[in-house]
Amino acid sequence: MAIIGTIILFFCWFSFNAGSTLNASDFRLSVVATNTMIAGAIGGLAAMFYMWIRYGKPDPSMTANGALAGLVAITAPCAFVNAASSFIIGLIAGILVCLAVSFVENHLRLDDPVGAISVHCVNGLWGVLSLGLFADGSYGDGINGVAGGVKGITGMFPSLQPSLLQ
């Protein structure tokens, strides 16, 4: 049931990210949907491989949490980053959720049976930080009355921008 729930959430995340702030006539809609898919899929894979390497077998619940962590992390920057950045965001989110679940349960001693703190709080913070790190400046001119595209650190220094073409 948890895997089916994750698949339903994954599907609904497309309407949330791509449909909530943009309209269908905006070309950026396809970029948002693609970035959402990449980060979610890579987050799930990263969590699965982390658990497999760390504990000797893949953990389906952490794989589901990794996918959700990637989706949470890409929500803030989805319209402002490129595909390579969304890959990195999802990769870090998938590993971060595994580390955070262990920290919350073992060190903070909080009862969080589904890892909601790790998925939503930790990776929500990572998503906001990743916007400031990876926004490339190709979109956002005029949003909220601000002139110029939304640029993060890598947008200000293009040599730092991750690219699939390099």
JSON list of N, CA, C and O in Angstrom, two decimals, residues 121-148:
[
{"chain": "A", "resi": 121, "resn": "CYS", "atom": "N", "xyz": [10.49, 18.18, 6.10]},
{"chain": "A", "resi": 121, "resn": "CYS", "atom": "CA", "xyz": [11.24, 19.27, 6.71]},
{"chain": "A", "resi": 121, "resn": "CYS", "atom": "C", "xyz": [12.66, 19.35, 6.15]},
{"chain": "A", "resi": 121, "resn": "CYS", "atom": "O", "xyz": [13.07, 20.39, 5.63]},
{"chain": "A", "resi": 122, "resn": "VAL", "atom": "N", "xyz": [13.39, 18.27, 6.26]},
{"chain": "A", "resi": 122, "resn": "VAL", "atom": "CA", "xyz": [14.79, 18.28, 5.83]},
{"chain": "A", "resi": 122, "resn": "VAL", "atom": "C", "xyz": [14.91, 18.54, 4.34]},
{"chain": "A", "resi": 122, "resn": "VAL", "atom": "O", "xyz": [15.68, 19.40, 3.91]},
{"chain": "A", "resi": 123, "resn": "ASN", "atom": "N", "xyz": [14.12, 17.85, 3.53]},
{"chain": "A", "resi": 123, "resn": "ASN", "atom": "CA", "xyz": [14.24, 18.04, 2.09]},
{"chain": "A", "resi": 123, "resn": "ASN", "atom": "C", "xyz": [13.50, 19.27, 1.58]},
{"chain": "A", "resi": 123, "resn": "ASN", "atom": "O", "xyz": [13.82, 19.78, 0.51]},
{"chain": "A", "resi": 124, "resn": "GLY", "atom": "N", "xyz": [12.55, 19.78, 2.35]},
{"chain": "A", "resi": 124, "resn": "GLY", "atom": "CA", "xyz": [11.98, 21.08, 2.02]},
{"chain": "A", "resi": 124, "resn": "GLY", "atom": "C", "xyz": [13.03, 22.18, 2.18]},
{"chain": "A", "resi": 124, "resn": "GLY", "atom": "O", "xyz": [13.16, 23.06, 1.33]},
{"chain": "A", "resi": 125, "resn": "LEU", "atom": "N", "xyz": [13.79, 22.09, 3.25]},
{"chain": "A", "resi": 125, "resn": "LEU", "atom": "CA", "xyz": [14.90, 23.04, 3.45]},
{"chain": "A", "resi": 125, "resn": "LEU", "atom": "C", "xyz": [15.95, 22.88, 2.36]},
{"chain": "A", "resi": 125, "resn": "LEU", "atom": "O", "xyz": [16.47, 23.87, 1.83]},
{"chain": "A", "resi": 126, "resn": "TRP", "atom": "N", "xyz": [16.27, 21.64, 2.00]},
{"chain": "A", "resi": 126, "resn": "TRP", "atom": "CA", "xyz": [17.24, 21.40, 0.93]},
{"chain": "A", "resi": 126, "resn": "TRP", "atom": "C", "xyz": [16.73, 21.98, -0.39]},
{"chain": "A", "resi": 126, "resn": "TRP", "atom": "O", "xyz": [17.49, 22.56, -1.17]},
{"chain": "A", "resi": 127, "resn": "GLY", "atom": "N", "xyz": [15.44, 21.86, -0.66]},
{"chain": "A", "resi": 127, "resn": "GLY", "atom": "CA", "xyz": [14.88, 22.40, -1.89]},
{"chain": "A", "resi": 127, "resn": "GLY", "atom": "C", "xyz": [14.99, 23.91, -1.96]},
{"chain": "A", "resi": 127, "resn": "GLY", "atom": "O", "xyz": [15.33, 24.48, -3.01]},
{"chain": "A", "resi": 128, "resn": "VAL", "atom": "N", "xyz": [14.72, 24.58, -0.86]},
{"chain": "A", "resi": 128, "resn": "VAL", "atom": "CA", "xyz": [14.84, 26.04, -0.84]},
{"chain": "A", "resi": 128, "resn": "VAL", "atom": "C", "xyz": [16.29, 26.46, -1.03]},
{"chain": "A", "resi": 128, "resn": "VAL", "atom": "O", "xyz": [16.60, 27.39, -1.79]},
{"chain": "A", "resi": 129, "resn": "LEU", "atom": "N", "xyz": [17.21, 25.76, -0.36]},
{"chain": "A", "resi": 129, "resn": "LEU", "atom": "CA", "xyz": [18.64, 26.06, -0.54]},
{"chain": "A", "resi": 129, "resn": "LEU", "atom": "C", "xyz": [19.09, 25.78, -1.97]},
{"chain": "A", "resi": 129, "resn": "LEU", "atom": "O", "xyz": [19.90, 26.53, -2.53]},
{"chain": "A", "resi": 130, "resn": "SER", "atom": "N", "xyz": [18.57, 24.71, -2.56]},
{"chain": "A", "resi": 130, "resn": "SER", "atom": "CA", "xyz": [18.99, 24.36, -3.92]},
{"chain": "A", "resi": 130, "resn": "SER", "atom": "C", "xyz": [18.51, 25.38, -4.95]},
{"chain": "A", "resi": 130, "resn": "SER", "atom": "O", "xyz": [19.15, 25.56, -5.98]},
{"chain": "A", "resi": 131, "resn": "LEU", "atom": "N", "xyz": [17.42, 26.06, -4.67]},
{"chain": "A", "resi": 131, "resn": "LEU", "atom": "CA", "xyz": [17.00, 27.15, -5.55]},
{"chain": "A", "resi": 131, "resn": "LEU", "atom": "C", "xyz": [18.06, 28.23, -5.58]},
{"chain": "A", "resi": 131, "resn": "LEU", "atom": "O", "xyz": [18.44, 28.71, -6.64]},
{"chain": "A", "resi": 132, "resn": "GLY", "atom": "N", "xyz": [18.56, 28.60, -4.42]},
{"chain": "A", "resi": 132, "resn": "GLY", "atom": "CA", "xyz": [19.63, 29.60, -4.35]},
{"chain": "A", "resi": 132, "resn": "GLY", "atom": "C", "xyz": [20.94, 29.12, -4.92]},
{"chain": "A", "resi": 132, "resn": "GLY", "atom": "O", "xyz": [21.77, 29.93, -5.35]},
{"chain": "A", "resi": 133, "resn": "LEU", "atom": "N", "xyz": [21.14, 27.83, -4.96]},
{"chain": "A", "resi": 133, "resn": "LEU", "atom": "CA", "xyz": [22.39, 27.29, -5.52]},
{"chain": "A", "resi": 133, "resn": "LEU", "atom": "C", "xyz": [22.33, 27.12, -7.03]},
{"chain": "A", "resi": 133, "resn": "LEU", "atom": "O", "xyz": [23.28, 27.44, -7.74]},
{"chain": "A", "resi": 134, "resn": "PHE", "atom": "N", "xyz": [21.21, 26.57, -7.54]},
{"chain": "A", "resi": 134, "resn": "PHE", "atom": "CA", "xyz": [21.18, 26.09, -8.91]},
{"chain": "A", "resi": 134, "resn": "PHE", "atom": "C", "xyz": [20.33, 26.89, -9.90]},
{"chain": "A", "resi": 134, "resn": "PHE", "atom": "O", "xyz": [20.31, 26.56, -11.08]},
{"chain": "A", "resi": 135, "resn": "ALA", "atom": "N", "xyz": [19.60, 27.92, -9.48]},
{"chain": "A", "resi": 135, "resn": "ALA", "atom": "CA", "xyz": [18.78, 28.68, -10.42]},
{"chain": "A", "resi": 135, "resn": "ALA", "atom": "C", "xyz": [19.67, 29.28, -11.50]},
{"chain": "A", "resi": 135, "resn": "ALA", "atom": "O", "xyz": [20.66, 29.95, -11.21]},
{"chain": "A", "resi": 136, "resn": "ASP", "atom": "N", "xyz": [19.32, 29.03, -12.76]},
{"chain": "A", "resi": 136, "resn": "ASP", "atom": "CA", "xyz": [20.22, 29.40, -13.87]},
{"chain": "A", "resi": 136, "resn": "ASP", "atom": "C", "xyz": [19.91, 30.74, -14.51]},
{"chain": "A", "resi": 136, "resn": "ASP", "atom": "O", "xyz": [20.61, 31.17, -15.41]},
{"chain": "A", "resi": 137, "resn": "GLY", "atom": "N", "xyz": [18.83, 31.41, -14.11]},
{"chain": "A", "resi": 137, "resn": "GLY", "atom": "CA", "xyz": [18.52, 32.73, -14.64]},
{"chain": "A", "resi": 137, "resn": "GLY", "atom": "C", "xyz": [17.78, 32.74, -15.96]},
{"chain": "A", "resi": 137, "resn": "GLY", "atom": "O", "xyz": [17.53, 33.80, -16.52]},
{"chain": "A", "resi": 138, "resn": "SER", "atom": "N", "xyz": [17.39, 31.57, -16.46]},
{"chain": "A", "resi": 138, "resn": "SER", "atom": "CA", "xyz": [16.72, 31.52, -17.76]},
{"chain": "A", "resi": 138, "resn": "SER", "atom": "C", "xyz": [15.22, 31.79, -17.65]},
{"chain": "A", "resi": 138, "resn": "SER", "atom": "O", "xyz": [14.53, 31.86, -18.65]},
{"chain": "A", "resi": 139, "resn": "TYR", "atom": "N", "xyz": [14.71, 31.93, -16.45]},
{"chain": "A", "resi": 139, "resn": "TYR", "atom": "CA", "xyz": [13.28, 32.13, -16.27]},
{"chain": "A", "resi": 139, "resn": "TYR", "atom": "C", "xyz": [13.04, 32.99, -15.04]},
{"chain": "A", "resi": 139, "resn": "TYR", "atom": "O", "xyz": [13.86, 33.07, -14.15]},
{"chain": "A", "resi": 140, "resn": "GLY", "atom": "N", "xyz": [11.91, 33.62, -15.01]},
{"chain": "A", "resi": 140, "resn": "GLY", "atom": "CA", "xyz": [11.50, 34.37, -13.83]},
{"chain": "A", "resi": 140, "resn": "GLY", "atom": "C", "xyz": [11.48, 35.87, -14.02]},
{"chain": "A", "resi": 140, "resn": "GLY", "atom": "O", "xyz": [11.19, 36.59, -13.07]},
{"chain": "A", "resi": 141, "resn": "ASP", "atom": "N", "xyz": [11.77, 36.36, -15.21]},
{"chain": "A", "resi": 141, "resn": "ASP", "atom": "CA", "xyz": [11.76, 37.82, -15.43]},
{"chain": "A", "resi": 141, "resn": "ASP", "atom": "C", "xyz": [10.36, 38.36, -15.21]},
{"chain": "A", "resi": 141, "resn": "ASP", "atom": "O", "xyz": [9.41, 37.93, -15.84]},
{"chain": "A", "resi": 142, "resn": "GLY", "atom": "N", "xyz": [10.24, 39.28, -14.30]},
{"chain": "A", "resi": 142, "resn": "GLY", "atom": "CA", "xyz": [8.96, 39.91, -14.01]},
{"chain": "A", "resi": 142, "resn": "GLY", "atom": "C", "xyz": [8.14, 39.22, -12.96]},
{"chain": "A", "resi": 142, "resn": "GLY", "atom": "O", "xyz": [7.10, 39.74, -12.55]},
{"chain": "A", "resi": 143, "resn": "ILE", "atom": "N", "xyz": [8.55, 38.04, -12.50]},
{"chain": "A", "resi": 143, "resn": "ILE", "atom": "CA", "xyz": [7.80, 37.36, -11.45]},
{"chain": "A", "resi": 143, "resn": "ILE", "atom": "C", "xyz": [7.91, 38.18, -10.16]},
{"chain": "A", "resi": 143, "resn": "ILE", "atom": "O", "xyz": [8.99, 38.59, -9.76]},
{"chain": "A", "resi": 144, "resn": "ASN", "atom": "N", "xyz": [6.78, 38.40, -9.54]},
{"chain": "A", "resi": 144, "resn": "ASN", "atom": "CA", "xyz": [6.69, 39.20, -8.30]},
{"chain": "A", "resi": 144, "resn": "ASN", "atom": "C", "xyz": [7.24, 40.61, -8.48]},
{"chain": "A", "resi": 144, "resn": "ASN", "atom": "O", "xyz": [7.72, 41.22, -7.54]},
{"chain": "A", "resi": 145, "resn": "GLY", "atom": "N", "xyz": [7.21, 41.11, -9.71]},
{"chain": "A", "resi": 145, "resn": "GLY", "atom": "CA", "xyz": [7.63, 42.48, -9.97]},
{"chain": "A", "resi": 145, "resn": "GLY", "atom": "C", "xyz": [9.13, 42.70, -9.99]},
{"chain": "A", "resi": 145, "resn": "GLY", "atom": "O", "xyz": [9.59, 43.83, -9.96]},
{"chain": "A", "resi": 146, "resn": "VAL", "atom": "N", "xyz": [9.90, 41.63, -10.04]},
{"chain": "A", "resi": 146, "resn": "VAL", "atom": "CA", "xyz": [11.36, 41.75, -10.04]},
{"chain": "A", "resi": 146, "resn": "VAL", "atom": "C", "xyz": [11.87, 41.57, -11.47]},
{"chain": "A", "resi": 146, "resn": "VAL", "atom": "O", "xyz": [11.54, 40.59, -12.13]},
{"chain": "A", "resi": 147, "resn": "ALA", "atom": "N", "xyz": [12.66, 42.51, -11.94]},
{"chain": "A", "resi": 147, "resn": "ALA", "atom": "CA", "xyz": [13.22, 42.42, -13.29]},
{"chain": "A", "resi": 147, "resn": "ALA", "atom": "C", "xyz": [14.41, 41.47, -13.31]},
{"chain": "A", "resi": 147, "resn": "ALA", "atom": "O", "xyz": [15.18, 41.39, -12.36]},
{"chain": "A", "resi": 148, "resn": "GLY", "atom": "N", "xyz": [14.55, 40.73, -14.40]},
{"chain": "A", "resi": 148, "resn": "GLY", "atom": "CA", "xyz": [15.66, 39.79, -14.56]},
{"chain": "A", "resi": 148, "resn": "GLY", "atom": "C", "xyz": [15.26, 38.40, -14.09]},
{"chain": "A", "resi": 148, "resn": "GLY", "atom": "O", "xyz": [14.37, 38.22, -13.27]}
]
